[in-house]
Amino acid sequence: MGQQETQETADVDEVFRVETHGIDPIPDDERHGSAKDLFWLWFGSNLTFTYVINGALAVAFGLSFWQATAVVVLSALSFFAISAAGLSGIRTGTATLVISRAAFGVRGNWPAGVLNWVVSIGYTIVNTVVGTLALELLLAETGLVGGTPARALALAVTLALTFAVTLWGHATVQFAERWAAYVLAAGFGALLVFVLPGADTSAPTAAAGLSGWSLAFVVMLAGPFSYLPMPADYTRYLPRTTSLKSITWSGALGGIVSSVALGIAGVAAATQTDMTDAVAGAEGLLPGWFQPLFLFLVLGGSVTNSIITLYSSSLNLQVLGIPWSRARALAISAAVTAVGSLAALFLTDFTTSLLSFLSLLIIVFAPWGGVFLADMLLRRCRYDAEALHAGEAGAYWYRAGYHPAGMVALLSGLVFAALTCDSELWTGPLVAPLGGADLTLLGSVVSGLVYWALARRRVPAYAPAA
């Protein structure tokens, strides 16, 4: 398929030096770092205002403060699975969407790669828009510039911050996430102190019902689930001796702490004020002197989250066969993000449509994640790293490039998710009989079980040569 899977020049993964590795396997002598780096990566990248919005939505679905808080905490536990999936990167030295060729076949993996690129760009656009609106409001409040020029300047600054860090690559991404985490954690900690004491912890007048609970879980789990195609991207430089336990706990704690804290802040805010416009609603609960700092926090959190999704999108394009280096492939993702962000900011209702579209994509990624994780467990996370890049000559070509078990399992999960999805763009025929429940996420369980049933006797764990 013409993938560029060889490095052009010798690479040293250093801060503020453009990374030359892409999806080619990272040699052992270039591996470095430790599991604790993953804590800062997932902690910093999840200090995003999106979780405040998600927490507020849980209340909007009819849940009480304590019920919504339970959803926030339980959903965050999914970061254990996300973080554990990073072991595949340590074992193979390559990106997640290369490793998933083992589950779906080289050609069967391509559609998921396309959809993952679309969803990663979509989330980057959403984060860019949120950060731009916060910076625009800050510029307007300071009186420096207003109207369309303010919005255009805010967008340019937000895109520049995101693109610059991502262009440098892996080491700079980790460096930026860590140092941004120090600042953002202090700021969002203050936000929690201001918002939490006024929370209304009384029970709502009417029960949320099964529909409210299921929608709240879908919203809160959408964030962690969106990372499923990414964990190996950030573990592939770690030494092979790094343990599963260490990466699981380090990465999971990072994601859990930040997502839970901000999710609860959103829950608390929604019990006190109208959060239809989440930024304005939360800002109104803060003292005047803190409001400009709050807008900087929204901007910073948007940028840190966009950085890791945009970085993975450049690797994603190489998986799809773009014959360019990671840095050059990044230009495609950056350009599409810029165009999409312009449309979202200057075209009526574009943002609403985009968010609805992204919510629909979980129909694909819940089943995809179920197959990928089931395959990883069956193989005990041991892969033939060379075969992942070998195309027709490799063990993962299967039948004409497709793995029948993976494709059947994925299709089964897709059908279940489509039948039980409750989205603005699509409502499955089983939603009404189920009392309005949205069971889209269970598509991952269905696809995982089907894959296990079909492949458990045919997918042996690969044993590398001594």
CSV table of C-alpha atoms in Angstrom, one decimal:
chain,number,residue,atom,x,y,z
A,1,MET,CA,0.0,0.0,0.0
A,2,GLY,CA,3.0,2.2,-0.2
A,3,GLN,CA,3.4,3.0,3.5
A,4,GLN,CA,6.5,4.8,4.5
A,5,GLU,CA,7.7,2.6,7.3
A,6,THR,CA,11.4,3.3,7.3
A,7,GLN,CA,13.1,6.2,8.9
A,8,GLU,CA,14.9,8.6,6.6
A,9,THR,CA,17.6,9.8,9.0
A,10,ALA,CA,18.9,8.7,12.4
A,11,ASP,CA,16.5,9.8,15.1
A,12,VAL,CA,17.0,11.0,18.6
A,13,ASP,CA,13.8,11.6,20.5
A,14,GLU,CA,14.6,14.9,22.1
A,15,VAL,CA,12.6,17.9,23.2
A,16,PHE,CA,12.3,20.7,20.5
A,17,ARG,CA,13.9,18.5,17.9
A,18,VAL,CA,11.6,17.2,15.0
A,19,GLU,CA,11.0,13.5,15.5
A,20,THR,CA,11.8,11.5,12.4
A,21,HIS,CA,10.3,8.2,13.4
A,22,GLY,CA,6.8,7.4,12.3
A,23,ILE,CA,5.2,4.0,12.4
A,24,ASP,CA,8.5,2.3,11.8
A,25,PRO,CA,9.5,0.1,14.9
A,26,ILE,CA,11.6,2.0,17.5
A,27,PRO,CA,14.9,0.2,17.9
A,28,ASP,CA,15.9,-0.9,21.4
A,29,ASP,CA,18.9,1.4,21.6
A,30,GLU,CA,16.6,4.4,21.1
A,31,ARG,CA,14.1,3.4,23.8
A,32,HIS,CA,14.0,5.6,26.8
A,33,GLY,CA,11.8,6.9,29.6
A,34,SER,CA,9.7,5.2,32.3
A,35,ALA,CA,6.1,4.4,33.1
A,36,LYS,CA,5.7,7.5,35.2
A,37,ASP,CA,5.9,9.6,32.0
A,38,LEU,CA,2.5,8.1,31.1
A,39,PHE,CA,0.9,9.6,34.2
A,40,TRP,CA,1.8,13.1,33.1
A,41,LEU,CA,0.8,12.4,29.5
A,42,TRP,CA,-2.7,11.2,30.4
A,43,PHE,CA,-3.1,13.6,33.3
A,44,GLY,CA,-2.2,16.7,31.3
A,45,SER,CA,-4.1,15.7,28.1
A,46,ASN,CA,-7.3,15.1,30.1
A,47,LEU,CA,-7.3,18.4,31.9
A,48,THR,CA,-9.7,19.7,29.3
A,49,PHE,CA,-12.9,21.6,29.8
A,50,THR,CA,-14.7,18.9,27.8
A,51,TYR,CA,-15.1,16.8,31.0
A,52,VAL,CA,-16.8,19.8,32.7
A,53,ILE,CA,-19.3,19.9,29.8
A,54,ASN,CA,-19.8,16.1,30.1
A,55,GLY,CA,-20.4,16.3,33.8
A,56,ALA,CA,-23.0,19.0,33.2
A,57,LEU,CA,-24.7,16.9,30.6
A,58,ALA,CA,-25.2,14.1,33.1
A,59,VAL,CA,-27.2,16.4,35.3
A,60,ALA,CA,-29.1,17.7,32.2
A,61,PHE,CA,-30.2,14.0,31.6
A,62,GLY,CA,-31.9,14.1,35.0
A,63,LEU,CA,-29.3,12.6,37.3
A,64,SER,CA,-28.8,14.1,40.8
A,65,PHE,CA,-25.4,15.3,42.0
A,66,TRP,CA,-24.5,12.0,43.6
A,67,GLN,CA,-25.8,9.9,40.7
A,68,ALA,CA,-23.9,12.0,38.2
A,69,THR,CA,-20.8,11.8,40.3
A,70,ALA,CA,-21.1,8.0,40.4
A,71,VAL,CA,-21.3,8.0,36.6
A,72,VAL,CA,-18.2,10.2,36.4
A,73,VAL,CA,-16.1,8.0,38.7
A,74,LEU,CA,-17.2,4.6,37.2
A,75,SER,CA,-16.6,5.8,33.7
A,76,ALA,CA,-13.1,7.0,34.5
A,77,LEU,CA,-12.2,3.4,35.5
A,78,SER,CA,-12.1,2.6,31.8
A,79,PHE,CA,-8.7,4.3,31.8
A,80,PHE,CA,-7.3,1.1,33.2
A,81,ALA,CA,-8.1,-0.7,29.9
A,82,ILE,CA,-6.8,2.2,27.8
A,83,SER,CA,-3.6,2.3,29.7
A,84,ALA,CA,-3.0,-1.5,29.7
A,85,ALA,CA,-3.4,-1.5,25.9
A,86,GLY,CA,-0.2,0.5,25.8
A,87,LEU,CA,1.7,-2.7,26.4
A,88,SER,CA,1.3,-3.6,22.8
A,89,GLY,CA,3.4,-0.5,21.9
A,90,ILE,CA,6.2,-1.6,24.3
A,91,ARG,CA,6.2,-5.1,22.7
A,92,THR,CA,6.2,-4.0,19.1
A,93,GLY,CA,7.7,-0.4,19.1
A,94,THR,CA,5.0,0.8,16.7
A,95,ALA,CA,1.6,2.6,16.7
A,96,THR,CA,-1.8,1.1,17.8
A,97,LEU,CA,-3.3,1.2,14.3
A,98,VAL,CA,-0.4,-0.8,13.0
A,99,ILE,CA,-0.9,-3.4,15.7
A,100,SER,CA,-4.6,-3.7,15.0
A,101,ARG,CA,-3.6,-5.3,11.7
A,102,ALA,CA,-3.2,-8.5,13.7
A,103,ALA,CA,-7.0,-8.4,14.6
A,104,PHE,CA,-8.4,-7.3,11.3
A,105,GLY,CA,-5.8,-8.1,8.6
A,106,VAL,CA,-3.8,-5.5,6.7
A,107,ARG,CA,-6.7,-4.5,4.4
A,108,GLY,CA,-9.4,-5.1,7.0
A,109,ASN,CA,-7.6,-2.6,9.2
A,110,TRP,CA,-7.9,0.2,6.6
A,111,PRO,CA,-11.6,1.2,7.1
A,112,ALA,CA,-11.0,1.6,10.9
A,113,GLY,CA,-7.9,3.7,10.1
A,114,VAL,CA,-10.0,6.0,8.0
A,115,LEU,CA,-12.7,6.4,10.6
A,116,ASN,CA,-10.1,6.9,13.4
A,117,TRP,CA,-8.5,9.7,11.4
A,118,VAL,CA,-11.9,11.3,10.9
A,119,VAL,CA,-12.8,11.1,14.6
A,120,SER,CA,-9.4,12.3,15.8
A,121,ILE,CA,-9.7,15.3,13.5
A,122,GLY,CA,-13.3,15.9,14.6
A,123,TYR,CA,-12.3,15.9,18.3
A,124,THR,CA,-9.3,18.2,17.5
A,125,ILE,CA,-11.7,20.6,15.8
A,126,VAL,CA,-14.1,20.5,18.8
A,127,ASN,CA,-11.2,21.3,21.2
A,128,THR,CA,-9.9,24.0,18.9
A,129,VAL,CA,-13.3,25.7,18.7
A,130,VAL,CA,-13.7,25.6,22.5
A,131,GLY,CA,-10.2,27.0,23.0
A,132,THR,CA,-10.8,29.7,20.4
A,133,LEU,CA,-14.1,30.8,21.9
A,134,ALA,CA,-12.5,31.1,25.3
A,135,LEU,CA,-9.6,33.2,24.0
A,136,GLU,CA,-12.0,35.3,21.9
A,137,LEU,CA,-14.0,36.1,25.0
A,138,LEU,CA,-10.8,37.0,26.9
A,139,LEU,CA,-9.7,39.4,24.1
A,140,ALA,CA,-13.2,41.0,24.1
A,141,GLU,CA,-13.2,41.5,27.9
A,142,THR,CA,-9.7,43.1,27.8
A,143,GLY,CA,-10.9,45.5,25.0
A,144,LEU,CA,-7.9,44.7,22.8
A,145,VAL,CA,-9.9,43.5,19.8
A,146,GLY,CA,-13.4,42.3,19.2
A,147,GLY,CA,-15.8,40.8,16.7
A,148,THR,CA,-14.6,38.8,13.7
A,149,PRO,CA,-10.9,40.0,14.1
A,150,ALA,CA,-10.9,38.7,17.7
A,151,ARG,CA,-12.2,35.3,16.6
A,152,ALA,CA,-9.8,35.0,13.7
A,153,LEU,CA,-6.8,36.0,16.0
A,154,ALA,CA,-7.9,33.6,18.7
A,155,LEU,CA,-8.2,30.7,16.1
A,156,ALA,CA,-4.7,31.5,14.7
A,157,VAL,CA,-3.2,31.5,18.2
A,158,THR,CA,-4.9,28.2,19.2
A,159,LEU,CA,-3.9,26.4,16.0
A,160,ALA,CA,-0.3,27.7,16.2
A,161,LEU,CA,0.1,26.4,19.8
A,162,THR,CA,-1.2,23.0,18.9
A,163,PHE,CA,0.6,22.6,15.6
A,164,ALA,CA,4.0,23.7,16.9
A,165,VAL,CA,4.2,21.2,19.7
A,166,THR,CA,2.8,18.4,17.6
A,167,LEU,CA,5.3,19.1,14.8
A,168,TRP,CA,8.3,18.5,17.1
A,169,GLY,CA,6.9,15.1,18.0
A,170,HIS,CA,6.9,12.6,20.8
A,171,ALA,CA,9.5,14.0,23.2
A,172,THR,CA,8.1,17.5,23.0
A,173,VAL,CA,4.5,16.3,23.3
A,174,GLN,CA,5.4,14.6,26.6
A,175,PHE,CA,7.4,17.6,27.8
A,176,ALA,CA,4.5,20.0,27.0
A,177,GLU,CA,1.9,17.8,28.6
A,178,ARG,CA,3.9,17.5,31.8
A,179,TRP,CA,4.6,21.2,32.2
A,180,ALA,CA,1.1,22.3,31.2
A,181,ALA,CA,-0.3,19.8,33.7
A,182,TYR,CA,1.4,21.7,36.6
A,183,VAL,CA,-0.3,24.9,35.6
A,184,LEU,CA,-3.6,23.5,34.6
A,185,ALA,CA,-3.9,21.3,37.7
A,186,ALA,CA,-3.5,24.3,39.9
A,187,GLY,CA,-6.0,26.4,38.0
A,188,PHE,CA,-8.7,23.7,37.7
A,189,GLY,CA,-8.1,22.8,41.4
A,190,ALA,CA,-9.1,26.4,42.2
A,191,LEU,CA,-12.1,26.0,39.9
A,192,LEU,CA,-13.2,23.0,41.9
A,193,VAL,CA,-12.8,24.9,45.2
A,194,PHE,CA,-15.0,27.8,43.9
A,195,VAL,CA,-17.7,25.6,42.4
A,196,LEU,CA,-18.0,22.5,44.6
A,197,PRO,CA,-19.2,24.2,47.9
A,198,GLY,CA,-22.4,25.6,46.2
A,199,ALA,CA,-23.5,22.3,44.6
A,200,ASP,CA,-27.1,21.2,45.2
A,201,THR,CA,-26.8,17.7,46.5
A,202,SER,CA,-30.5,17.1,47.0
A,203,ALA,CA,-32.3,14.5,44.9
A,204,PRO,CA,-34.1,15.7,41.6
A,205,THR,CA,-37.8,16.0,41.6
A,206,ALA,CA,-38.1,13.2,39.0
A,207,ALA,CA,-36.1,10.0,38.5
A,208,ALA,CA,-33.7,10.0,35.5
A,209,GLY,CA,-34.8,6.6,34.3
A,210,LEU,CA,-32.9,4.1,32.2
A,211,SER,CA,-32.6,6.6,29.3
A,212,GLY,CA,-30.9,9.2,31.5
A,213,TRP,CA,-28.5,6.8,33.0
A,214,SER,CA,-27.5,5.2,29.7
A,215,LEU,CA,-27.0,8.6,28.0
A,216,ALA,CA,-24.9,9.8,30.9
A,217,PHE,CA,-22.6,6.8,30.6
A,218,VAL,CA,-22.3,7.2,26.8
A,219,VAL,CA,-21.3,10.8,27.2
A,220,MET,CA,-18.7,10.1,30.0
A,221,LEU,CA,-17.2,7.0,28.4
A,222,ALA,CA,-16.9,8.6,24.9
A,223,GLY,CA,-13.8,10.5,26.1
A,224,PRO,CA,-11.8,7.4,27.3
A,225,PHE,CA,-13.1,5.3,24.4
A,226,SER,CA,-11.8,7.9,21.9
A,227,TYR,CA,-8.2,7.0,23.1
A,228,LEU,CA,-8.5,3.3,22.3
A,229,PRO,CA,-6.6,3.7,18.9
A,230,MET,CA,-3.8,5.7,20.5
A,231,PRO,CA,-2.1,4.2,23.7
A,232,ALA,CA,0.7,2.4,21.8
A,233,ASP,CA,1.6,5.7,20.1
A,234,TYR,CA,2.9,6.9,23.4
A,235,THR,CA,4.5,3.7,24.8
A,236,ARG,CA,6.4,2.6,21.8
A,237,TYR,CA,9.6,4.5,23.0
A,238,LEU,CA,9.5,2.8,26.4
A,239,PRO,CA,12.1,0.1,27.1
A,240,ARG,CA,10.9,-3.5,26.6
A,241,THR,CA,11.5,-4.2,30.3
A,242,THR,CA,8.7,-1.8,31.3
A,243,SER,CA,6.0,-3.8,33.0
A,244,LEU,CA,2.3,-4.1,32.3
A,245,LYS,CA,1.5,-3.2,36.0
A,246,SER,CA,3.6,0.0,35.9
A,247,ILE,CA,2.1,1.4,32.7
A,248,THR,CA,-1.4,0.4,33.6
A,249,TRP,CA,-1.4,2.1,37.0
A,250,SER,CA,0.6,5.2,35.9
A,251,GLY,CA,-1.5,5.9,32.8
A,252,ALA,CA,-4.8,5.1,34.4
A,253,LEU,CA,-4.2,7.2,37.5
A,254,GLY,CA,-3.4,10.2,35.3
A,255,GLY,CA,-6.6,9.9,33.3
A,256,ILE,CA,-8.8,9.1,36.3
A,257,VAL,CA,-7.6,12.0,38.5
A,258,SER,CA,-8.1,14.7,35.9
A,259,SER,CA,-11.3,13.4,34.3
A,260,VAL,CA,-13.0,12.8,37.7
A,261,ALA,CA,-12.0,16.2,39.1
A,262,LEU,CA,-13.3,18.1,36.1
A,263,GLY,CA,-16.3,15.9,35.6
A,264,ILE,CA,-17.4,16.6,39.2
A,265,ALA,CA,-16.8,20.3,38.7
A,266,GLY,CA,-19.2,20.1,35.7
A,267,VAL,CA,-21.8,18.2,37.8
A,268,ALA,CA,-21.5,20.8,40.6
A,269,ALA,CA,-21.8,23.7,38.3
A,270,ALA,CA,-24.9,22.2,36.5
A,271,THR,CA,-26.8,22.0,39.8
A,272,GLN,CA,-26.3,25.8,40.3
A,273,THR,CA,-26.7,27.4,37.0
A,274,ASP,CA,-27.7,27.0,33.3
A,275,MET,CA,-24.8,25.2,31.5
A,276,THR,CA,-26.2,25.4,28.0
A,277,ASP,CA,-23.3,27.6,27.3
A,278,ALA,CA,-20.8,25.8,29.5
A,279,VAL,CA,-18.0,28.3,29.4
A,280,ALA,CA,-20.3,31.3,30.2
A,281,GLY,CA,-22.2,29.3,32.8
A,282,ALA,CA,-19.1,28.2,34.7
A,283,GLU,CA,-17.5,31.6,34.4
A,284,GLY,CA,-20.6,33.1,36.1
A,285,LEU,CA,-19.9,31.0,39.3
A,286,LEU,CA,-16.4,32.4,39.7
A,287,PRO,CA,-15.1,35.5,41.4
A,288,GLY,CA,-14.3,38.4,39.0
A,289,TRP,CA,-10.6,38.3,39.5
A,290,PHE,CA,-10.4,34.6,38.5
A,291,GLN,CA,-12.5,34.8,35.4
A,292,PRO,CA,-9.6,35.7,33.0
A,293,LEU,CA,-7.5,32.9,34.5
A,294,PHE,CA,-10.4,30.6,33.9
A,295,LEU,CA,-10.5,31.4,30.2
A,296,PHE,CA,-6.8,30.7,30.0
A,297,LEU,CA,-7.5,27.3,31.6
A,298,VAL,CA,-10.1,26.5,29.0
A,299,LEU,CA,-7.7,27.5,26.2
A,300,GLY,CA,-4.8,25.5,27.7
A,301,GLY,CA,-6.9,22.4,28.3
A,302,SER,CA,-8.2,22.5,24.7
A,303,VAL,CA,-4.6,22.7,23.4
A,304,THR,CA,-3.2,19.9,25.5
A,305,ASN,CA,-6.0,17.5,24.4
A,306,SER,CA,-5.7,18.6,20.7
A,307,ILE,CA,-1.9,17.9,20.8
A,308,ILE,CA,-2.2,14.2,21.4
A,309,THR,CA,-5.0,13.6,19.0
A,310,LEU,CA,-3.3,15.6,16.2
A,311,TYR,CA,0.0,13.7,16.9
A,312,SER,CA,-1.8,10.3,16.5
A,313,SER,CA,-3.6,11.5,13.4
A,314,SER,CA,-0.2,12.0,11.6
A,315,LEU,CA,0.8,8.4,12.5
A,316,ASN,CA,-2.7,7.3,11.3
A,317,LEU,CA,-2.1,8.8,7.9
A,318,GLN,CA,1.1,6.7,7.5
A,319,VAL,CA,-0.9,3.6,8.4
A,320,LEU,CA,-3.3,4.5,5.6
A,321,GLY,CA,-0.4,4.6,3.1
A,322,ILE,CA,0.5,8.3,2.9
A,323,PRO,CA,4.2,8.0,1.7
A,324,TRP,CA,5.4,10.9,3.7
A,325,SER,CA,7.3,11.4,7.0
A,326,ARG,CA,5.2,11.9,10.2
A,327,ALA,CA,6.0,15.6,10.1
A,328,ARG,CA,4.9,16.1,6.5
A,329,ALA,CA,1.8,14.0,7.1
A,330,LEU,CA,0.9,16.2,10.0
A,331,ALA,CA,0.4,19.1,7.6
A,332,ILE,CA,-2.6,17.3,6.1
A,333,SER,CA,-4.2,16.9,9.5
A,334,ALA,CA,-3.4,20.5,10.5
A,335,ALA,CA,-4.9,21.9,7.3
A,336,VAL,CA,-8.1,19.9,7.6
A,337,THR,CA,-8.4,20.9,11.3
A,338,ALA,CA,-7.9,24.6,10.3
A,339,VAL,CA,-10.6,24.4,7.6
A,340,GLY,CA,-13.0,22.5,9.9
A,341,SER,CA,-12.5,25.0,12.7
A,342,LEU,CA,-13.1,27.9,10.4
A,343,ALA,CA,-16.4,26.3,9.4
A,344,ALA,CA,-17.4,25.5,13.0
A,345,LEU,CA,-16.7,29.1,14.0
A,346,PHE,CA,-18.2,31.0,11.1
A,347,LEU,CA,-21.0,28.7,9.7
A,348,THR,CA,-24.4,28.4,11.4
A,349,ASP,CA,-25.0,25.2,13.4
A,350,PHE,CA,-21.9,23.5,12.1
A,351,THR,CA,-20.6,22.8,15.6
A,352,THR,CA,-23.9,21.1,16.6
A,353,SER,CA,-23.9,18.9,13.6
A,354,LEU,CA,-20.2,18.0,14.1
A,355,LEU,CA,-20.8,17.0,17.7
A,356,SER,CA,-23.8,14.9,16.7
A,357,PHE,CA,-21.7,13.2,14.0
A,358,LEU,CA,-18.9,12.4,16.5
A,359,SER,CA,-21.4,10.9,19.0
A,360,LEU,CA,-22.6,8.6,16.2
A,361,LEU,CA,-19.0,7.4,15.5
A,362,ILE,CA,-19.0,5.5,18.8
A,363,ILE,CA,-21.1,3.0,16.9
A,364,VAL,CA,-17.9,2.1,15.1
A,365,PHE,CA,-15.3,2.6,17.8
A,366,ALA,CA,-16.9,0.7,20.6
A,367,PRO,CA,-17.0,-2.6,18.5
A,368,TRP,CA,-13.5,-1.8,17.1
A,369,GLY,CA,-12.2,-1.5,20.6
A,370,GLY,CA,-13.8,-4.7,21.7
A,371,VAL,CA,-12.2,-6.7,18.9
A,372,PHE,CA,-8.8,-5.1,19.4
A,373,LEU,CA,-8.7,-5.7,23.2
A,374,ALA,CA,-10.0,-9.3,22.8
A,375,ASP,CA,-7.2,-10.0,20.2
A,376,MET,CA,-4.6,-8.5,22.5
A,377,LEU,CA,-5.8,-10.7,25.4
A,378,LEU,CA,-5.8,-13.9,23.2
A,379,ARG,CA,-2.3,-13.2,22.0
A,380,ARG,CA,-1.2,-12.2,25.5
A,381,CYS,CA,0.0,-9.0,23.9
A,382,ARG,CA,2.7,-10.8,21.9
A,383,TYR,CA,3.0,-10.0,18.2
A,384,ASP,CA,5.3,-10.7,15.3
A,385,ALA,CA,6.5,-7.1,15.0
A,386,GLU,CA,8.1,-7.7,11.6
A,387,ALA,CA,4.9,-9.3,10.2
A,388,LEU,CA,2.9,-6.2,11.1
A,389,HIS,CA,4.8,-4.3,8.5
A,390,ALA,CA,5.3,-7.1,5.9
A,391,GLY,CA,2.1,-6.8,3.9
A,392,GLU,CA,1.3,-9.8,1.8
A,393,ALA,CA,4.4,-11.6,3.0
A,394,GLY,CA,3.5,-11.4,6.6
A,395,ALA,CA,1.4,-13.6,8.9
A,396,TYR,CA,-1.3,-10.9,9.3
A,397,TRP,CA,-2.4,-10.9,5.7
A,398,TYR,CA,-4.8,-13.8,6.3
A,399,ARG,CA,-7.3,-14.1,3.4
A,400,ALA,CA,-6.6,-11.5,0.8
A,401,GLY,CA,-5.7,-9.0,3.5
A,402,TYR,CA,-8.8,-9.6,5.7
A,403,HIS,CA,-9.0,-11.6,9.0
A,404,PRO,CA,-12.5,-13.3,8.8
A,405,ALA,CA,-12.9,-13.6,12.6
A,406,GLY,CA,-12.1,-9.9,13.1
A,407,MET,CA,-14.4,-8.7,10.4
A,408,VAL,CA,-17.3,-10.9,11.5
A,409,ALA,CA,-16.9,-9.8,15.1
A,410,LEU,CA,-16.7,-6.1,14.1
A,411,LEU,CA,-19.8,-6.4,12.0
A,412,SER,CA,-21.7,-8.1,14.8
A,413,GLY,CA,-20.8,-5.3,17.2
A,414,LEU,CA,-21.7,-2.6,14.6
A,415,VAL,CA,-25.1,-4.1,14.1
A,416,PHE,CA,-25.8,-4.3,17.9
A,417,ALA,CA,-24.6,-0.7,18.4
A,418,ALA,CA,-26.6,0.6,15.5
A,419,LEU,CA,-29.8,-1.1,16.7
A,420,THR,CA,-29.4,0.4,20.2
A,421,CYS,CA,-28.0,3.9,19.5
A,422,ASP,CA,-29.9,7.0,20.6
A,423,SER,CA,-28.2,9.9,18.7
A,424,GLU,CA,-29.6,13.1,17.1
A,425,LEU,CA,-28.6,11.7,13.8
A,426,TRP,CA,-29.7,8.1,14.3
A,427,THR,CA,-32.1,6.3,16.7
A,428,GLY,CA,-31.9,2.6,16.6
A,429,PRO,CA,-35.2,0.5,16.4
A,430,LEU,CA,-34.5,-1.1,19.8
A,431,VAL,CA,-34.1,2.1,21.7
A,432,ALA,CA,-37.9,2.5,22.3
A,433,PRO,CA,-38.5,-1.1,23.4
A,434,LEU,CA,-35.6,-0.8,25.8
A,435,GLY,CA,-37.2,2.2,27.5
A,436,GLY,CA,-35.1,4.8,25.8
A,437,ALA,CA,-31.8,3.2,26.8
A,438,ASP,CA,-28.7,3.8,24.7
A,439,LEU,CA,-26.6,0.6,24.8
A,440,THR,CA,-24.2,1.6,22.1
A,441,LEU,CA,-21.2,1.0,24.3
A,442,LEU,CA,-22.1,-2.6,24.8
A,443,GLY,CA,-21.2,-3.1,21.1
A,444,SER,CA,-17.7,-3.5,22.4
A,445,VAL,CA,-18.8,-6.4,24.6
A,446,VAL,CA,-20.7,-8.1,21.8
A,447,SER,CA,-17.8,-7.7,19.3
A,448,GLY,CA,-15.2,-8.9,21.9
A,449,LEU,CA,-17.2,-12.0,22.7
A,450,VAL,CA,-17.8,-12.9,19.1
A,451,TYR,CA,-14.1,-12.5,18.3
A,452,TRP,CA,-13.2,-14.7,21.3
A,453,ALA,CA,-15.6,-17.4,20.2
A,454,LEU,CA,-14.3,-17.4,16.6
A,455,ALA,CA,-10.6,-16.9,17.1
A,456,ARG,CA,-9.7,-18.4,20.5
A,457,ARG,CA,-8.4,-21.7,18.9
A,458,ARG,CA,-6.8,-20.0,15.9
A,459,VAL,CA,-4.9,-17.0,17.4
A,460,PRO,CA,-1.9,-18.3,19.4
A,461,ALA,CA,0.3,-16.0,21.3
A,462,TYR,CA,3.4,-15.2,19.2
A,463,ALA,CA,6.6,-16.4,20.9
A,464,PRO,CA,9.5,-14.3,19.8
A,465,ALA,CA,12.8,-16.1,19.1
A,466,ALA,CA,15.3,-16.1,21.9
